[in-house]
Coordinates of C-alpha atoms and ligand atoms in Angstrom, one line a residue:
M1 CA 0.0 0.1 0.0
N2 CA 1.6 3.3 -0.9
L3 CA 1.3 5.6 2.1
S4 CA 1.2 9.2 2.3
P5 CA 3.9 11.0 5.2
L6 CA 0.8 11.8 7.2
Q7 CA -1.2 8.7 7.4
K8 CA 2.2 6.9 8.4
A9 CA 2.9 9.4 11.0
R10 CA -0.9 9.2 12.3
Y11 CA -0.1 5.4 13.1
E12 CA 2.3 6.5 15.3
Y13 CA 0.2 8.8 17.4
S14 CA -1.2 7.3 20.6
P15 CA -4.4 8.6 21.5
K16 CA -4.8 10.0 24.9
L17 CA -7.1 8.0 26.9
P18 CA -9.0 9.4 30.1
A19 CA -7.2 9.3 33.3
M20 CA -9.4 6.2 34.7
L21 CA -8.7 4.2 31.7
R22 CA -4.6 4.8 31.7
G23 CA -2.4 2.4 33.2
G24 CA -3.7 -0.7 32.7
I25 CA -6.8 -3.0 32.8
S26 CA -6.1 -4.5 35.9
E27 CA -6.9 -1.3 37.5
I28 CA -10.3 -0.1 36.7
T29 CA -13.1 -1.0 38.7
V30 CA -17.0 0.2 38.5
N31 CA -18.6 3.4 40.5
V32 CA -22.4 2.4 40.0
G33 CA -24.4 5.1 40.5
A34 CA -28.2 5.9 40.4
P35 CA -30.7 4.0 38.3
T36 CA -32.2 5.9 35.4
Q37 CA -35.4 6.6 33.9
S38 CA -35.9 7.5 30.2
V39 CA -36.4 11.0 29.4
A40 CA -39.9 10.7 28.7
D41 CA -43.2 8.7 28.4
Q42 CA -41.5 6.1 31.4
D43 CA -44.3 3.6 31.9
K44 CA -44.3 2.8 27.8
I45 CA -40.4 2.6 27.7
K46 CA -40.2 0.3 31.2
A47 CA -43.1 -1.9 29.2
L48 CA -41.4 -2.5 26.3
F49 CA -37.7 -2.9 27.7
P50 CA -38.8 -5.2 31.2
N51 CA -35.2 -6.3 30.7
T52 CA -32.9 -3.2 30.3
Y53 CA -34.7 -0.7 31.6
G54 CA -34.4 1.5 34.5
K55 CA -30.5 0.2 35.1
N56 CA -27.7 2.6 36.6
E57 CA -25.5 5.1 35.4
I58 CA -22.0 4.2 35.6
T59 CA -18.8 5.4 35.8
F60 CA -14.9 4.2 35.7
V61 CA -12.6 4.9 38.4
K62 CA -9.4 3.6 39.5
G63 CA -8.9 0.7 41.6
S64 CA -8.6 -2.9 41.4
N65 CA -10.4 -4.7 38.5
T66 CA -13.6 -7.4 39.8
S67 CA -14.9 -8.3 36.2
A68 CA -15.1 -11.9 35.6
A69 CA -12.7 -13.4 34.0
K70 CA -13.9 -15.1 30.7
K71 CA -13.4 -15.5 27.2
Q72 CA -14.5 -12.9 25.4
V73 CA -15.6 -13.2 21.5
V74 CA -16.7 -9.5 20.7
G75 CA -18.8 -8.5 17.1
V76 CA -18.8 -4.9 15.7
I77 CA -20.2 -3.1 13.2
L78 CA -20.1 0.4 11.6
S79 CA -23.6 1.7 10.5
G80 CA -24.5 4.6 8.9
G81 CA -22.9 7.3 7.1
Q82 CA -18.9 7.4 7.3
A83 CA -17.7 9.9 10.3
P84 CA -14.2 10.7 11.2
G85 CA -12.8 8.6 13.7
G86 CA -14.6 5.2 13.5
H87 CA -11.2 3.2 13.0
N88 CA -10.3 4.8 16.5
V89 CA -13.2 2.7 17.8
I90 CA -12.6 -0.2 16.4
C91 CA -8.7 0.1 17.6
G92 CA -9.7 1.3 21.3
L93 CA -12.2 -2.1 21.5
Y94 CA -9.6 -4.3 19.8
D95 CA -6.9 -2.7 22.1
A96 CA -9.0 -3.3 25.2
I97 CA -9.9 -6.8 24.0
K98 CA -6.4 -7.8 24.0
A99 CA -4.5 -6.4 27.1
T100 CA -7.4 -8.2 28.9
D101 CA -6.4 -11.7 27.1
K102 CA -4.2 -12.1 24.1
N103 CA -7.1 -15.0 23.4
N104 CA -10.1 -12.6 23.2
V105 CA -11.3 -12.1 19.7
L106 CA -12.9 -9.4 17.9
L107 CA -14.9 -9.9 14.9
G108 CA -15.7 -6.7 12.6
F109 CA -19.2 -7.7 10.6
K110 CA -18.6 -6.3 7.0
G111 CA -20.8 -3.4 5.3
G112 CA -23.1 -2.8 8.4
P113 CA -25.8 -4.5 10.2
S114 CA -26.1 -6.3 7.0
G115 CA -23.1 -7.9 7.5
L116 CA -24.4 -9.5 10.8
I117 CA -27.3 -11.0 8.8
D118 CA -25.3 -12.3 6.5
D119 CA -22.3 -14.1 8.7
D120 CA -19.9 -11.7 6.6
F121 CA -16.9 -11.1 9.0
I122 CA -13.3 -10.6 9.6
E123 CA -11.2 -11.7 12.6
F124 CA -8.8 -8.9 13.4
D125 CA -5.3 -9.4 14.4
D126 CA -2.7 -6.8 15.1
A127 CA -1.7 -6.8 11.4
Y128 CA -4.9 -5.6 10.2
I129 CA -5.7 -3.0 13.1
N130 CA -2.4 -1.2 12.9
A131 CA -3.1 0.2 9.3
Y132 CA -6.1 2.1 10.3
R133 CA -5.1 3.7 13.5
N134 CA -6.1 7.2 13.2
T135 CA -7.3 6.9 9.9
G136 CA -10.4 8.7 8.6
G137 CA -12.8 6.3 6.6
F138 CA -15.3 3.5 7.9
D139 CA -13.2 0.9 4.7
I140 CA -11.5 -0.9 8.1
I141 CA -15.1 -3.0 7.7
G142 CA -17.5 -0.9 5.6
S143 CA -21.0 0.4 6.4
G144 CA -24.3 0.0 5.9
R145 CA -27.9 1.4 6.8
T146 CA -29.6 -1.8 7.2
K147 CA -32.0 -1.2 9.9
L148 CA -31.5 -4.3 12.1
E149 CA -35.1 -3.4 13.6
T150 CA -37.2 -7.0 12.8
E151 CA -38.0 -9.8 15.0
E152 CA -36.8 -12.5 12.4
Q153 CA -33.3 -10.3 11.5
F154 CA -32.8 -10.6 15.9
K155 CA -33.3 -14.8 15.7
I156 CA -30.6 -14.6 12.5
V157 CA -28.3 -12.4 14.5
T158 CA -28.9 -14.9 17.3
E159 CA -28.0 -17.6 15.5
V160 CA -24.9 -15.9 14.0
A161 CA -23.9 -15.0 17.4
K162 CA -24.5 -18.8 19.1
K163 CA -22.1 -20.1 15.8
H164 CA -19.5 -17.6 16.7
G165 CA -19.9 -18.0 20.5
L166 CA -20.0 -14.1 20.5
T167 CA -20.5 -12.4 23.9
A168 CA -20.9 -8.8 22.7
I169 CA -22.1 -6.8 20.0
V170 CA -21.0 -3.5 19.6
I171 CA -22.8 -1.2 17.4
I172 CA -21.3 1.9 16.2
G173 CA -24.2 4.2 14.9
G174 CA -26.3 7.0 15.2
D175 CA -29.9 7.8 17.0
D176 CA -32.0 5.2 14.8
S177 CA -28.8 2.7 14.8
N178 CA -28.2 3.3 18.9
T179 CA -32.7 3.1 19.2
N180 CA -32.1 -0.3 17.1
A181 CA -28.8 -1.6 19.8
A182 CA -31.3 -1.0 22.7
V183 CA -34.2 -3.0 21.0
L184 CA -31.6 -6.0 20.4
A185 CA -29.8 -5.6 23.5
E186 CA -33.5 -6.0 25.2
Y187 CA -34.0 -9.0 22.8
M188 CA -30.9 -10.9 23.9
A189 CA -31.6 -10.4 27.6
A190 CA -35.6 -11.5 26.8
H191 CA -34.2 -14.9 25.3
N192 CA -31.6 -15.3 28.1
T193 CA -28.7 -15.5 25.0
G194 CA -25.8 -14.0 26.9
V195 CA -24.9 -11.6 24.5
L196 CA -24.5 -8.5 25.5
V197 CA -25.3 -5.4 23.1
I198 CA -23.4 -2.2 23.7
G199 CA -23.8 1.3 21.5
C200 CA -21.2 4.1 20.4
P201 CA -22.4 7.7 19.5
K202 CA -21.4 8.5 16.1
T203 CA -22.4 10.9 13.3
I204 CA -21.1 14.0 11.8
D205 CA -24.2 15.6 12.2
G206 CA -24.2 16.1 15.6
D207 CA -27.4 15.2 16.2
L208 CA -26.9 12.2 18.7
K209 CA -26.4 14.6 21.9
N210 CA -28.1 14.9 25.3
E211 CA -27.4 15.2 28.6
D212 CA -25.4 12.4 29.0
I213 CA -23.5 12.2 25.4
E214 CA -21.6 15.7 25.1
A215 CA -21.0 14.9 21.5
S216 CA -21.4 12.7 18.8
F217 CA -17.9 11.5 17.0
G218 CA -17.1 12.9 13.4
F219 CA -18.7 16.3 14.2
D220 CA -15.4 17.9 15.6
T221 CA -13.5 16.3 12.5
A222 CA -16.0 17.1 9.8
T223 CA -17.0 20.5 11.1
K224 CA -13.2 21.1 11.4
T225 CA -12.6 20.5 7.4
Y226 CA -15.9 22.5 6.2
S227 CA -14.6 25.5 8.3
E228 CA -11.1 25.1 6.7
L229 CA -12.8 25.3 2.8
I230 CA -15.5 27.7 4.0
G231 CA -12.6 30.3 5.6
N232 CA -10.5 29.0 2.2
I233 CA -13.3 30.6 0.0
E234 CA -14.0 33.7 2.3
R235 CA -10.5 34.5 1.9
D236 CA -11.0 33.8 -2.1
A237 CA -14.4 36.1 -1.9
N238 CA -12.4 38.8 0.0
S239 CA -9.8 38.9 -2.6
A240 CA -11.7 38.6 -5.9
K241 CA -14.5 40.7 -4.8
K242 CA -16.7 39.7 -7.2
Y243 CA -19.0 36.5 -6.0
W244 CA -21.5 35.5 -3.7
H245 CA -20.7 31.6 -2.5
F246 CA -23.9 30.1 -1.6
I247 CA -22.5 27.0 0.5
K248 CA -24.5 23.8 1.7
V249 CA -23.3 22.0 4.0
M250 CA -24.2 18.4 5.0
G251 CA -26.1 17.5 8.3
R252 CA -29.5 15.7 7.0
S253 CA -31.9 17.5 9.2
A254 CA -30.5 19.3 12.2
S255 CA -28.3 22.6 11.5
H256 CA -25.7 21.8 14.1
V257 CA -23.1 21.7 11.1
A258 CA -24.4 24.7 9.7
L259 CA -24.3 26.4 13.0
E260 CA -20.6 25.2 14.1
C261 CA -19.3 26.3 10.6
A262 CA -20.7 29.9 11.3
L263 CA -19.0 30.0 14.7
E264 CA -15.8 29.2 13.0
T265 CA -15.9 31.3 10.1
Q266 CA -18.5 34.3 10.6
P267 CA -20.1 34.4 7.0
N268 CA -22.4 37.1 6.0
I269 CA -25.3 34.7 6.4
C270 CA -26.0 31.3 8.0
L271 CA -29.9 29.6 8.0
I272 CA -30.2 27.2 10.6
G273 CA -33.6 25.4 10.3
E274 CA -34.8 24.9 13.7
E275 CA -35.5 29.0 14.0
V276 CA -36.9 28.9 10.2
A277 CA -39.6 26.6 11.4
A278 CA -40.0 28.2 14.9
K279 CA -40.4 31.6 13.4
K280 CA -42.7 30.0 10.6
M281 CA -40.2 31.6 7.8
S282 CA -41.4 31.3 4.6
L283 CA -39.2 31.0 1.0
A284 CA -39.5 34.8 0.3
A285 CA -38.8 35.8 3.8
I286 CA -35.4 33.8 3.7
T287 CA -35.0 35.1 0.6
N288 CA -35.6 39.0 1.7
Y289 CA -33.5 38.2 4.7
I290 CA -30.3 37.4 2.2
A291 CA -30.9 40.0 0.1
D292 CA -30.9 42.4 2.8
S293 CA -27.7 41.6 3.3
V294 CA -26.3 41.6 -0.4
E295 CA -27.9 44.8 -0.9
K296 CA -26.3 46.4 2.0
R297 CA -23.4 45.2 1.3
G298 CA -23.7 46.1 -2.4
N299 CA -24.3 49.7 -1.4
N300 CA -21.5 49.6 0.7
G301 CA -19.4 48.5 -2.5
E302 CA -18.9 44.9 -1.0
N303 CA -20.0 42.8 -3.8
F304 CA -19.3 39.3 -2.2
G305 CA -20.4 37.3 1.0
V306 CA -20.9 33.8 1.8
A307 CA -23.9 32.2 2.8
I308 CA -24.1 28.8 4.5
I309 CA -27.2 26.8 4.2
P310 CA -28.1 23.7 5.8
E311 CA -28.7 20.5 4.0
G312 CA -32.3 20.0 5.5
I313 CA -33.2 23.3 5.5
V314 CA -36.2 22.9 3.1
E315 CA -38.2 20.7 5.2
F316 CA -38.1 23.3 8.2
V317 CA -40.0 26.1 5.8
P318 CA -43.7 25.0 6.7
E319 CA -44.7 26.4 3.5
F320 CA -42.8 24.0 1.6
S321 CA -43.3 20.7 3.7
K322 CA -47.1 21.4 3.0
L323 CA -46.4 21.8 -0.5
I324 CA -43.9 18.5 -0.5
A325 CA -47.1 16.7 1.2
E326 CA -49.4 17.9 -1.5
I327 CA -47.1 16.5 -4.3
N328 CA -46.7 13.0 -2.3
E329 CA -50.0 13.3 -2.8
L330 CA -50.7 14.4 -6.2
L331 CA -48.8 11.6 -7.3
A332 CA -49.8 8.7 -5.0
G333 CA -50.1 5.3 -6.7
S334 CA -50.8 5.3 -10.0
K335 CA -51.0 8.8 -10.7
T336 CA -47.3 8.6 -11.2
E337 CA -47.7 7.2 -14.3
E338 CA -50.8 9.4 -15.7
F339 CA -48.4 12.2 -14.5
N340 CA -45.5 11.2 -16.3
A341 CA -47.5 10.2 -19.7
L342 CA -48.2 14.0 -20.1
P343 CA -46.3 15.0 -23.3
D344 CA -44.1 18.0 -21.7
W345 CA -43.5 20.7 -18.8
D346 CA -46.3 22.8 -19.8
A347 CA -49.0 20.0 -19.5
K348 CA -47.3 19.1 -16.4
Y349 CA -47.2 22.3 -15.1
N350 CA -51.0 22.7 -15.8
Y351 CA -51.4 19.1 -14.3
I352 CA -49.8 20.1 -11.0
K353 CA -51.6 23.7 -10.8
K354 CA -55.1 21.4 -10.7
G355 CA -53.8 19.2 -8.5
L356 CA -52.2 21.8 -5.8
S357 CA -54.2 24.1 -3.4
A358 CA -53.9 27.3 -4.3
E359 CA -51.5 28.0 -1.1
S360 CA -49.3 25.9 -2.1
F361 CA -49.1 26.7 -6.1
A362 CA -48.4 29.7 -5.0
V363 CA -45.2 28.1 -3.2
F364 CA -44.4 26.2 -6.4
D365 CA -44.6 29.0 -8.6
I366 CA -42.1 30.9 -7.0
L367 CA -39.9 28.3 -7.2
P368 CA -37.1 28.2 -9.9
Q369 CA -38.5 25.9 -12.8
F370 CA -35.4 23.5 -12.1
V371 CA -36.6 23.1 -8.5
Q372 CA -40.1 22.6 -9.7
Q373 CA -38.4 20.1 -12.2
Q374 CA -36.6 18.5 -9.4
L375 CA -39.3 18.1 -7.3
F376 CA -41.5 15.7 -9.9
L377 CA -38.5 14.1 -10.8
E378 CA -36.5 12.8 -8.5
R379 CA -38.3 10.5 -6.5
D380 CA -37.8 7.8 -4.0
P381 CA -39.0 4.2 -4.4
H382 CA -42.1 4.7 -2.4
G383 CA -42.6 8.2 -5.3
N384 CA -41.7 10.7 -2.5
V385 CA -40.1 13.5 -3.6
Q386 CA -36.3 13.3 -2.4
V387 CA -36.3 16.4 -0.6
S388 CA -32.5 15.7 0.4
L389 CA -31.3 16.3 -3.1
I390 CA -32.8 19.6 -3.9
E391 CA -30.1 21.7 -4.5
S392 CA -31.1 24.7 -1.9
E393 CA -28.0 26.3 -2.0
K394 CA -29.1 27.0 -6.2
L395 CA -33.3 27.9 -4.9
F396 CA -31.7 30.2 -2.5
S397 CA -29.9 32.1 -5.1
E398 CA -31.5 32.2 -7.5
M399 CA -34.7 33.7 -5.5
V400 CA -32.0 36.2 -4.4
K401 CA -31.3 37.2 -7.6
N402 CA -34.9 37.6 -8.7
E403 CA -35.4 40.0 -5.8
L404 CA -32.2 42.1 -6.1
A405 CA -33.6 42.3 -10.0
K406 CA -36.7 43.8 -8.3
R407 CA -34.7 46.3 -5.8
K408 CA -32.6 47.2 -8.7
A409 CA -35.5 48.4 -10.7
A410 CA -36.9 50.3 -7.5
G411 CA -33.2 51.9 -7.4
T412 CA -33.0 50.5 -3.6
Y413 CA -30.2 47.9 -4.6
K414 CA -27.0 49.6 -6.6
G415 CA -24.9 46.5 -6.6
K416 CA -23.8 43.5 -8.9
F417 CA -24.7 39.7 -7.7
G418 CA -22.6 36.8 -9.1
A419 CA -22.8 33.8 -7.3
Q420 CA -20.9 30.5 -7.0
H421 CA -22.2 27.1 -5.1
H422 CA -20.9 24.4 -3.4
F423 CA -21.8 21.6 -1.4
F424 CA -19.7 20.9 1.4
G425 CA -20.8 17.0 2.3
Y426 CA -18.8 13.7 1.4
E427 CA -15.4 16.1 1.8
G428 CA -15.3 16.0 5.5
R429 CA -17.0 12.7 6.5
C430 CA -13.4 10.9 5.8
A431 CA -11.3 13.2 6.8
F432 CA -8.1 12.2 8.7
P433 CA -9.7 12.4 12.4
S434 CA -8.3 15.3 14.2
N435 CA -6.8 14.5 17.6
F436 CA -9.7 15.2 19.8
D437 CA -11.8 12.6 17.2
S438 CA -8.8 10.1 17.1
D439 CA -8.8 10.5 21.0
Y440 CA -12.5 10.7 21.6
C441 CA -13.3 7.5 19.4
Y442 CA -10.6 5.3 20.6
S443 CA -12.1 5.9 24.3
L444 CA -15.2 5.3 23.2
G445 CA -14.1 1.8 21.7
Y446 CA -11.4 1.1 24.9
N447 CA -14.4 2.0 27.1
A448 CA -17.0 -0.2 25.5
F449 CA -14.7 -3.0 26.3
M450 CA -14.7 -1.9 29.9
L451 CA -18.6 -2.5 30.1
I452 CA -18.8 -5.5 28.2
S453 CA -16.0 -7.0 31.2
Y454 CA -18.1 -5.8 33.4
G455 CA -21.5 -7.1 31.7
Y456 CA -23.7 -4.3 31.1
N457 CA -26.3 -4.6 28.6
G458 CA -28.1 -2.1 26.7
Y459 CA -25.4 0.6 27.3
L460 CA -24.0 3.4 25.4
S461 CA -20.1 4.0 25.7
K462 CA -20.3 7.2 27.4
V463 CA -17.3 9.6 27.4
S464 CA -17.7 12.8 29.4
N465 CA -16.1 15.9 30.3
I466 CA -14.5 16.1 26.6
S467 CA -14.5 20.0 26.5
K468 CA -11.7 19.6 28.7
P469 CA -7.9 18.0 28.5
A470 CA -8.5 14.0 28.0
E471 CA -6.7 13.7 31.0
E472 CA -9.6 15.1 33.0
W473 CA -12.1 13.0 31.0
V474 CA -15.0 10.4 32.2
A475 CA -16.0 7.0 31.0
G476 CA -18.3 5.3 32.0
G477 CA -22.1 4.2 30.3
M478 CA -25.6 5.4 30.5
P479 CA -28.7 3.0 29.7
I480 CA -29.4 3.6 25.8
T481 CA -33.3 3.4 27.7
K482 CA -32.6 6.6 29.5
M483 CA -32.4 8.8 26.2
M484 CA -35.6 7.3 24.5
N485 CA -39.0 8.8 24.5
M486 CA -42.0 7.9 22.1
E487 CA -42.5 8.9 18.6
R488 CA -44.4 8.6 15.5
R489 CA -42.8 6.8 13.2
N490 CA -44.2 5.2 9.5
G491 CA -48.1 5.8 11.5
E492 CA -46.7 3.9 14.8
D493 CA -45.6 4.9 17.8
K494 CA -42.2 3.7 18.6
P495 CA -39.7 4.3 21.1
V496 CA -36.4 6.3 20.1
I497 CA -33.6 8.1 21.0
R498 CA -34.5 11.7 20.9
K499 CA -32.8 13.4 18.3
A500 CA -31.1 16.8 19.4
L501 CA -32.0 19.7 17.1
V502 CA -30.0 23.4 17.7
E503 CA -31.4 24.4 20.5
L504 CA -33.0 27.9 20.1
D505 CA -32.0 29.1 23.8
G506 CA -28.6 27.7 23.8
K507 CA -25.5 29.4 23.9
P508 CA -23.8 28.4 20.3
F509 CA -27.1 30.0 19.1
K510 CA -27.5 32.7 21.1
Y511 CA -23.8 33.6 20.7
F512 CA -24.4 33.6 16.5
E513 CA -27.7 35.5 17.1
E514 CA -25.9 38.2 19.0
H515 CA -23.5 38.7 16.2
R516 CA -24.8 37.8 13.0
K517 CA -25.9 41.1 12.3
Q518 CA -22.8 42.9 12.3
W519 CA -21.1 39.8 10.1
A520 CA -24.3 40.2 7.7
V521 CA -22.9 43.4 6.6
E522 CA -19.5 43.9 7.7
T523 CA -16.8 41.5 6.2
A524 CA -16.1 40.0 9.6
F525 CA -14.6 36.6 8.3
T526 CA -12.2 34.2 10.1
Y527 CA -9.9 31.5 8.6
P528 CA -9.6 28.5 10.8
G529 CA -7.5 26.9 8.4
A530 CA -6.4 23.0 8.0
I531 CA -6.9 20.5 11.1
Q532 CA -3.3 20.3 13.0
Y533 CA -2.3 17.4 13.9
Y534 CA 1.4 18.0 15.5
G535 CA 2.0 21.4 17.4
P536 CA 0.7 23.3 20.2
A537 CA -2.3 21.7 22.2
E538 CA -4.3 25.3 22.0
V539 CA -3.9 24.5 18.2
C540 CA -4.4 21.0 17.9
D541 CA -6.5 19.6 20.5
I542 CA -9.6 22.4 20.4
T543 CA -12.7 21.5 20.6
T544 CA -15.6 22.9 18.7
R545 CA -16.9 26.3 19.4
T546 CA -20.3 24.2 20.0
L547 CA -19.3 22.5 22.6
A548 CA -17.0 25.2 24.2
L549 CA -19.9 27.3 24.2
E550 CA -22.3 24.6 25.5
K551 CA -19.9 23.8 28.5
G552 CA -18.1 26.9 29.1
Ligands
FBP601 P1 -25.6 9.5 9.6 O1 -27.0 10.0 10.5 O2 -25.8 8.2 9.0 O3 -24.3 9.8 10.5 O4 -25.0 10.1 8.3 C1 -25.0 11.6 8.3 C2 -24.9 12.0 6.5 O5 -23.8 12.2 7.0 C3 -25.8 13.2 6.6 O6 -25.0 14.1 7.0 C4 -26.4 13.1 5.1 O7 -27.6 14.0 4.8 C5 -26.4 11.7 5.0 O8 -25.7 11.2 6.1 C6 -26.2 11.2 3.6 O9 -25.8 9.8 3.0 P2 -25.5 9.1 2.0 O10 -24.1 8.3 2.9 O11 -26.5 7.5 2.1 O12 -25.6 9.5 0.8

């Protein structure tokens, strides 16, 4: 394999563990905390998880290890979208397993949850693991989005576990995957399989966090990568002084990534989906908000700027969600064929006009034609509009352009407007993990094995106090059921981990809100530069602004 100098150097990096996990497995013992309750719907969650509900929070402390000695055969899967640091979770898990007993085994099931169903696995050894230390990506075993949720799947997993003598399964995933981990843990307990299930909090989106989990891994590196790129673009904009850059950043639903990038780079505009929903902002209101900044800056002779658009934005615009719901209805079942058979866009446009409510048609009608057509072309297998494919960065730049033309005609806007578009998503998901993510992920994996060796089931590996240096981090575990509530999913009430959206009264948003008026008019860009792996801690080990503000 050809190795880059950084890759070679990162193999040598020793991730920092919390103090209580340092010094050897024989010196780690458990401090059992208080019993837990789910965040809401306690009776319902308790009834659904009779074997795993209400367990105690635990932390690890220095002391004599009292876990029962037994051979451990652990299976691990990566689930969902890539997030920097996934490899290190597996490395930490492997090192803890082997440090406990060389005969313990770690099996990696390939391609995500389906690997467990298909019994497609590899057994890790030192050489294999060493080639992935402190590197980005999930290519060590691959990932996938199959959901492990049905009784039939659980039966197959139980058979696979029996065949390999698995004592535990570690699921590295986001809120949905960890919800499923909790259900699998309950199944394993109810059927006396003896197999433990432990989750690890992953997702660049940052929406798996709560009072126990301070951050999901990958958010740090992904946002630093996007912020580097946004900063570079800001500097280009400020040098050329001729373009407005509309930059969409990943984050399927919540706007944590956009907000963090805004805190890092101080762009002129950053939309926050949760605010758009709370204020019931219309597309026109959002357009005017951006156009006001372009106009003021243009009239000051600054015909350039940067606007960050979160990937999930349009679903937060109430009138847009209503439009999507009506379109899904309009083309339900055989009506799709009827629509597709229409000869041209004019005929389709008239069909749409007749089929939508006047209110929704008015929204549809102000969309640029390429978005109108996208709404009808890009459909998922159920025939629903794929909102995530809408090029919202182009949608807003086009709407702003049209609005500015009106303002120019009215004589209020005197500037020039030229737009460039970008989408930063995949660029950040497999970056070399920052020192923070390298350390955090290694600790999560190491800690996951501590939970297994002490026999905990249905727990999420928890490492907290992470805005402080790694030495002061606190390692332990939290029953996943504590993070659950009941939510309506596909017409059914389901127990799920509550997704964390941006809190409009939280400190990160408040800080942004206080400063954005100034940023919208002045050029207040900040340039974070590339992630630094070697050098002073104040440059290399800094956490996100979000975490610093939340915990500061
Ligand atoms: P997870 O929630 O699985 O961590 O994935 C997050 C994400 O990266 C989103 O930001 C993005 O919308 C989505 O995955 C893209 O998914 P895909 O990799 O299937 O294109």
